[in-house]
Amino acid sequence: MRQKIVAGNWKMNKNLEEAKQLIKGIKKGIKNTESDARVVIAPSFVNLNSAIKRSKKSKIEVAAQNMHQAKEGAFTGEVSASMLTNLGVNIVILGHSERREYFNEANDLLAKKVDAALKNNLEVVFCFGEQLEDRKSENHFKVVETQLKEGLFHLKKESFSKIILAYEPVWAIGTGETASPEQAQEMHAFIRGIMEKQYGTEVANAISILYGGSVKPANAKEIFSKPDVDGGLIGGAALKTEDFVAIINAI
Ligand code: PEP
């Protein structure tokens, strides 16, 4: 079922104590919220365990920012899907542009990660989006379509109940530059259209498509008001209690 979701990607920020404080603040901030959106936070691996414990008895769900595609083995520094589920993590972010850019994660690798996540019953927030040059050369629709095809279109229709899409134009991530609500809607409608062509109306209507890229309390409401925008993946503004709570309340 299509759901409203606000997810905070903490990236490589917050030590244990800072993470505790942030969760405490969010819990308090959303206690009486009228928003029916799912609230997700993605702390670093080392803080997942504590985050899960501290999020119990609240509507906060805890996601991982990444995982390895292998079941187990000699992959120093990596974390497997079953390690995540064993902790109580139910969601993993895959394909974030920083993983794609700094860690060379390409669509074929991401397809394997998606498979491993689904096999372990993890929900996947699958990120994708064009670079500035792609948009300038009007190639952005093609780039997005290719990312979806190569990363996800090997999946069966049924798998999409565990997939959340996150369109994140790379030029808007951490730059303070947001896609306009119209640009976001245009791309989200395009994405839903591709999903419909590939998997049919039911899947296309049921999938949640989040927007990510410099979402702040000041612009969240307008972006979230667009019909094909089902919520946001939030970076910088997810690190401040008041901002994150304000964004949740904007949906
Ligand atoms: C992100 O990293 O997914 C993101 C959207 O970051 P920011 O909100 O800081 O642009």
GROMACS .gro file of C-alpha atoms and ligand atoms in nm:
model
  261
    1MET     CA    1   0.000   0.000   0.000
    2ARG     CA    2   0.123   0.347  -0.087
    3GLN     CA    3   0.247   0.511   0.230
    4LYS     CA    4   0.370   0.849   0.335
    5ILE     CA    5   0.725   0.823   0.465
    6VAL     CA    6   0.979   1.066   0.608
    7ALA     CA    7   1.322   0.906   0.636
    8GLY     CA    8   1.634   1.064   0.782
    9ASN     CA    9   1.969   0.958   0.644
   10TRP     CA   10   2.223   1.047   0.911
   11LYS     CA   11   2.520   0.951   0.693
   12MET     CA   12   2.852   0.951   0.887
   13ASN     CA   13   2.724   1.180   1.160
   14LYS     CA   14   2.641   1.147   1.531
   15ASN     CA   15   2.832   0.950   1.790
   16LEU     CA   16   2.649   0.725   2.035
   17GLU     CA   17   2.555   1.001   2.278
   18GLU     CA   18   2.453   1.242   2.004
   19ALA     CA   19   2.243   0.971   1.842
   20LYS     CA   20   2.068   0.905   2.174
   21GLN     CA   21   1.989   1.274   2.214
   22LEU     CA   22   1.856   1.305   1.861
   23ILE     CA   23   1.627   1.004   1.900
   24LYS     CA   24   1.506   1.135   2.234
   25GLY     CA   25   1.424   1.468   2.072
   26ILE     CA   26   1.244   1.312   1.776
   27LYS     CA   27   1.041   1.084   2.003
   28LYS     CA   28   0.933   1.378   2.210
   29GLY     CA   29   0.868   1.591   1.902
   30ILE     CA   30   0.640   1.340   1.732
   31LYS     CA   31   0.457   1.218   2.038
   32ASN     CA   32   0.146   1.419   1.958
   33THR     CA   33   0.197   1.456   1.586
   34GLU     CA   34  -0.105   1.433   1.362
   35SER     CA   35   0.107   1.306   1.076
   36ASP     CA   36   0.032   0.949   0.977
   37ALA     CA   37   0.362   0.921   0.791
   38ARG     CA   38   0.607   0.645   0.870
   39VAL     CA   39   0.911   0.792   1.041
   40VAL     CA   40   1.244   0.628   0.960
   41ILE     CA   41   1.594   0.711   1.081
   42ALA     CA   42   1.915   0.567   0.939
   43PRO     CA   43   2.204   0.602   1.183
   44SER     CA   44   2.550   0.459   1.115
   45PHE     CA   45   2.601   0.085   1.164
   46VAL     CA   46   2.764   0.130   1.505
   47ASN     CA   47   2.461   0.309   1.642
   48LEU     CA   48   2.192   0.079   1.503
   49ASN     CA   49   2.165  -0.143   1.807
   50SER     CA   50   2.121   0.144   2.046
   51ALA     CA   51   1.883   0.322   1.807
   52ILE     CA   52   1.658   0.018   1.787
   53LYS     CA   53   1.640  -0.013   2.164
   54ARG     CA   54   1.567   0.355   2.204
   55SER     CA   55   1.305   0.366   1.930
   56LYS     CA   56   1.095   0.091   2.082
   57LYS     CA   57   0.751   0.205   2.193
   58SER     CA   58   0.763   0.488   1.941
   59LYS     CA   59   0.669   0.506   1.575
   60ILE     CA   60   1.034   0.550   1.475
   61GLU     CA   61   1.167   0.275   1.248
   62VAL     CA   62   1.540   0.219   1.214
   63ALA     CA   63   1.710   0.162   0.879
   64ALA     CA   64   2.065   0.082   0.776
   65GLN     CA   65   2.243   0.303   0.525
   66ASN     CA   66   2.399   0.019   0.329
   67MET     CA   67   2.482  -0.353   0.337
   68HIS     CA   68   2.693  -0.607   0.151
   69GLN     CA   69   2.537  -0.839  -0.104
   70ALA     CA   70   2.705  -1.158   0.021
   71LYS     CA   71   2.553  -1.383   0.282
   72GLU     CA   72   2.874  -1.386   0.490
   73GLY     CA   73   3.246  -1.429   0.444
   74ALA     CA   74   3.581  -1.258   0.410
   75PHE     CA   75   3.468  -0.903   0.336
   76THR     CA   76   3.651  -0.694   0.591
   77GLY     CA   77   3.455  -0.396   0.713
   78GLU     CA   78   3.127  -0.505   0.562
   79VAL     CA   79   2.787  -0.588   0.711
   80SER     CA   80   2.544  -0.850   0.581
   81ALA     CA   81   2.166  -0.841   0.549
   82SER     CA   82   2.118  -1.110   0.813
   83MET     CA   83   2.333  -0.914   1.060
   84LEU     CA   84   2.089  -0.628   1.016
   85THR     CA   85   1.774  -0.834   1.057
   86ASN     CA   86   1.928  -1.007   1.356
   87LEU     CA   87   1.956  -0.666   1.525
   88GLY     CA   88   1.595  -0.588   1.444
   89VAL     CA   89   1.657  -0.365   1.143
   90ASN     CA   90   1.382  -0.402   0.883
   91ILE     CA   91   1.484  -0.144   0.624
   92VAL     CA   92   1.800  -0.072   0.427
   93ILE     CA   93   1.889   0.223   0.206
   94LEU     CA   94   2.060   0.110  -0.116
   95GLY     CA   95   2.203   0.305  -0.406
   96HIS     CA   96   2.249   0.639  -0.235
   97SER     CA   97   2.436   0.872  -0.468
   98GLU     CA   98   2.728   0.891  -0.222
   99ARG     CA   99   2.760   0.510  -0.239
  100ARG     CA  100   2.740   0.528  -0.616
  101GLU     CA  101   2.994   0.809  -0.643
  102TYR     CA  102   3.250   0.740  -0.369
  103PHE     CA  103   3.226   0.362  -0.349
  104ASN     CA  104   3.165   0.283  -0.715
  105GLU     CA  105   2.834   0.114  -0.657
  106ALA     CA  106   2.687   0.066  -1.000
  107ASN     CA  107   2.344  -0.062  -1.101
  108ASP     CA  108   2.453  -0.425  -1.147
  109LEU     CA  109   2.599  -0.440  -0.797
  110LEU     CA  110   2.292  -0.268  -0.656
  111ALA     CA  111   2.069  -0.527  -0.821
  112LYS     CA  112   2.257  -0.794  -0.624
  113LYS     CA  113   2.227  -0.596  -0.302
  114VAL     CA  114   1.853  -0.556  -0.359
  115ASP     CA  115   1.820  -0.933  -0.407
  116ALA     CA  116   2.012  -1.005  -0.088
  117ALA     CA  117   1.803  -0.756   0.107
  118LEU     CA  118   1.473  -0.897  -0.017
  119LYS     CA  119   1.588  -1.252   0.047
  120ASN     CA  120   1.635  -1.148   0.408
  121ASN     CA  121   1.297  -0.981   0.419
  122LEU     CA  122   1.439  -0.629   0.443
  123GLU     CA  123   1.247  -0.342   0.295
  124VAL     CA  124   1.463  -0.143   0.052
  125VAL     CA  125   1.476   0.232   0.004
  126PHE     CA  126   1.623   0.236  -0.346
  127CYS     CA  127   1.789   0.567  -0.431
  128PHE     CA  128   1.860   0.700  -0.777
  129GLY     CA  129   1.877   1.032  -0.957
  130GLU     CA  130   2.057   1.225  -1.224
  131GLN     CA  131   2.371   1.438  -1.214
  132LEU     CA  132   2.356   1.808  -1.300
  133GLU     CA  133   2.507   1.745  -1.646
  134ASP     CA  134   2.231   1.494  -1.720
  135ARG     CA  135   1.966   1.752  -1.644
  136LYS     CA  136   2.144   2.025  -1.839
  137SER     CA  137   2.166   1.797  -2.141
  138GLU     CA  138   1.802   1.693  -2.089
  139ASN     CA  139   1.910   1.337  -2.039
  140HIS     CA  140   1.766   1.308  -1.688
  141PHE     CA  141   1.463   1.095  -1.775
  142LYS     CA  142   1.678   0.846  -1.963
  143VAL     CA  143   1.931   0.824  -1.676
  144VAL     CA  144   1.659   0.763  -1.419
  145GLU     CA  145   1.491   0.502  -1.637
  146THR     CA  146   1.821   0.316  -1.679
  147GLN     CA  147   1.891   0.321  -1.305
  148LEU     CA  148   1.550   0.172  -1.236
  149LYS     CA  149   1.572  -0.088  -1.513
  150GLU     CA  150   1.919  -0.207  -1.423
  151GLY     CA  151   1.875  -0.192  -1.048
  152LEU     CA  152   1.521  -0.321  -1.006
  153PHE     CA  153   1.350  -0.449  -1.317
  154HIS     CA  154   1.477  -0.804  -1.276
  155LEU     CA  155   1.238  -0.830  -0.980
  156LYS     CA  156   0.898  -0.993  -0.986
  157LYS     CA  157   0.592  -0.777  -0.937
  158GLU     CA  158   0.535  -0.914  -0.585
  159SER     CA  159   0.873  -0.787  -0.465
  160PHE     CA  160   0.767  -0.426  -0.502
  161SER     CA  161   0.565  -0.442  -0.183
  162LYS     CA  162   0.910  -0.427  -0.015
  163ILE     CA  163   1.054  -0.148  -0.230
  164ILE     CA  164   1.039   0.225  -0.159
  165LEU     CA  165   1.177   0.448  -0.433
  166ALA     CA  166   1.378   0.759  -0.350
  167TYR     CA  167   1.436   1.002  -0.636
  168GLU     CA  168   1.732   1.217  -0.541
  169PRO     CA  169   1.871   1.448  -0.807
  170VAL     CA  170   2.242   1.450  -0.723
  171TRP     CA  171   2.269   1.825  -0.785
  172ALA     CA  172   2.022   1.886  -0.503
  173ILE     CA  173   2.185   1.667  -0.237
  174GLY     CA  174   2.358   1.864   0.036
  175THR     CA  175   2.382   2.166  -0.191
  176GLY     CA  176   2.095   2.373  -0.057
  177GLU     CA  177   1.955   2.364  -0.408
  178THR     CA  178   1.619   2.186  -0.419
  179ALA     CA  179   1.436   2.062  -0.722
  180SER     CA  180   1.129   2.280  -0.754
  181PRO     CA  181   0.806   2.111  -0.648
  182GLU     CA  182   0.713   2.106  -1.019
  183GLN     CA  183   1.042   1.940  -1.118
  184ALA     CA  184   0.996   1.682  -0.843
  185GLN     CA  185   0.636   1.612  -0.948
  186GLU     CA  186   0.734   1.586  -1.314
  187MET     CA  187   0.998   1.324  -1.239
  188HIS     CA  188   0.786   1.135  -0.986
  189ALA     CA  189   0.500   1.112  -1.237
  190PHE     CA  190   0.749   0.988  -1.497
  191ILE     CA  191   0.878   0.723  -1.252
  192ARG     CA  192   0.526   0.608  -1.171
  193GLY     CA  193   0.461   0.591  -1.543
  194ILE     CA  194   0.763   0.364  -1.600
  195MET     CA  195   0.651   0.145  -1.311
  196GLU     CA  196   0.307   0.120  -1.465
  197LYS     CA  197   0.446   0.026  -1.806
  198GLN     CA  198   0.665  -0.242  -1.655
  199TYR     CA  199   0.451  -0.382  -1.372
  200GLY     CA  200   0.098  -0.250  -1.419
  201THR     CA  201  -0.126   0.006  -1.252
  202GLU     CA  202  -0.160  -0.171  -0.920
  203VAL     CA  203   0.215  -0.175  -0.851
  204ALA     CA  204   0.258   0.181  -0.982
  205ASN     CA  205  -0.017   0.316  -0.759
  206ALA     CA  206   0.099   0.125  -0.453
  207ILE     CA  207   0.467   0.216  -0.456
  208SER     CA  208   0.590   0.505  -0.241
  209ILE     CA  209   0.819   0.749  -0.418
  210LEU     CA  210   1.019   0.978  -0.190
  211TYR     CA  211   1.196   1.294  -0.294
  212GLY     CA  212   1.542   1.371  -0.158
  213GLY     CA  213   1.760   1.677  -0.203
  214SER     CA  214   1.787   1.968   0.040
  215VAL     CA  215   1.440   1.922   0.188
  216LYS     CA  216   1.403   2.168   0.477
  217PRO     CA  217   1.113   2.277   0.699
  218ALA     CA  218   1.067   2.579   0.470
  219ASN     CA  219   1.014   2.383   0.148
  220ALA     CA  220   0.882   2.046   0.271
  221LYS     CA  221   0.512   2.127   0.267
  222GLU     CA  222   0.509   2.242  -0.092
  223ILE     CA  223   0.713   1.947  -0.216
  224PHE     CA  224   0.500   1.698  -0.021
  225SER     CA  225   0.182   1.853  -0.156
  226LYS     CA  226   0.256   1.718  -0.503
  227PRO     CA  227   0.041   1.417  -0.592
  228ASP     CA  228   0.321   1.178  -0.681
  229VAL     CA  229   0.553   1.274  -0.395
  230ASP     CA  230   0.493   1.037  -0.104
  231GLY     CA  231   0.747   1.180   0.135
  232GLY     CA  232   1.114   1.256   0.164
  233LEU     CA  233   1.458   1.119   0.223
  234ILE     CA  234   1.622   1.384   0.433
  235GLY     CA  235   1.996   1.436   0.487
  236GLY     CA  236   2.118   1.753   0.660
  237ALA     CA  237   1.783   1.852   0.809
  238ALA     CA  238   1.745   1.506   0.968
  239LEU     CA  239   2.034   1.586   1.201
  240LYS     CA  240   1.844   1.859   1.385
  241THR     CA  241   1.551   1.755   1.599
  242GLU     CA  242   1.334   2.060   1.532
  243ASP     CA  243   1.393   2.050   1.157
  244PHE     CA  244   1.322   1.679   1.124
  245VAL     CA  245   1.009   1.703   1.336
  246ALA     CA  246   0.891   2.005   1.136
  247ILE     CA  247   0.940   1.808   0.814
  248ILE     CA  248   0.740   1.517   0.955
  249ASN     CA  249   0.464   1.757   1.048
  250ALA     CA  250   0.468   1.902   0.697
  251ILE     CA  251   0.343   1.584   0.538
  252PEP     C1  252   2.047   1.268   0.112
  252PEP     O1  253   2.165   1.255   0.137
  252PEP     O2  254   1.978   1.168   0.086
  252PEP     C2  255   1.992   1.403   0.111
  252PEP     C3  256   1.874   1.421   0.057
  252PEP     O3  257   2.068   1.500   0.169
  252PEP     P1  258   2.024   1.655   0.191
  252PEP     O4  259   1.885   1.653   0.247
  252PEP     O5  260   2.124   1.708   0.287
  252PEP     O6  261   2.030   1.719   0.057
   0.00000   0.00000   0.00000
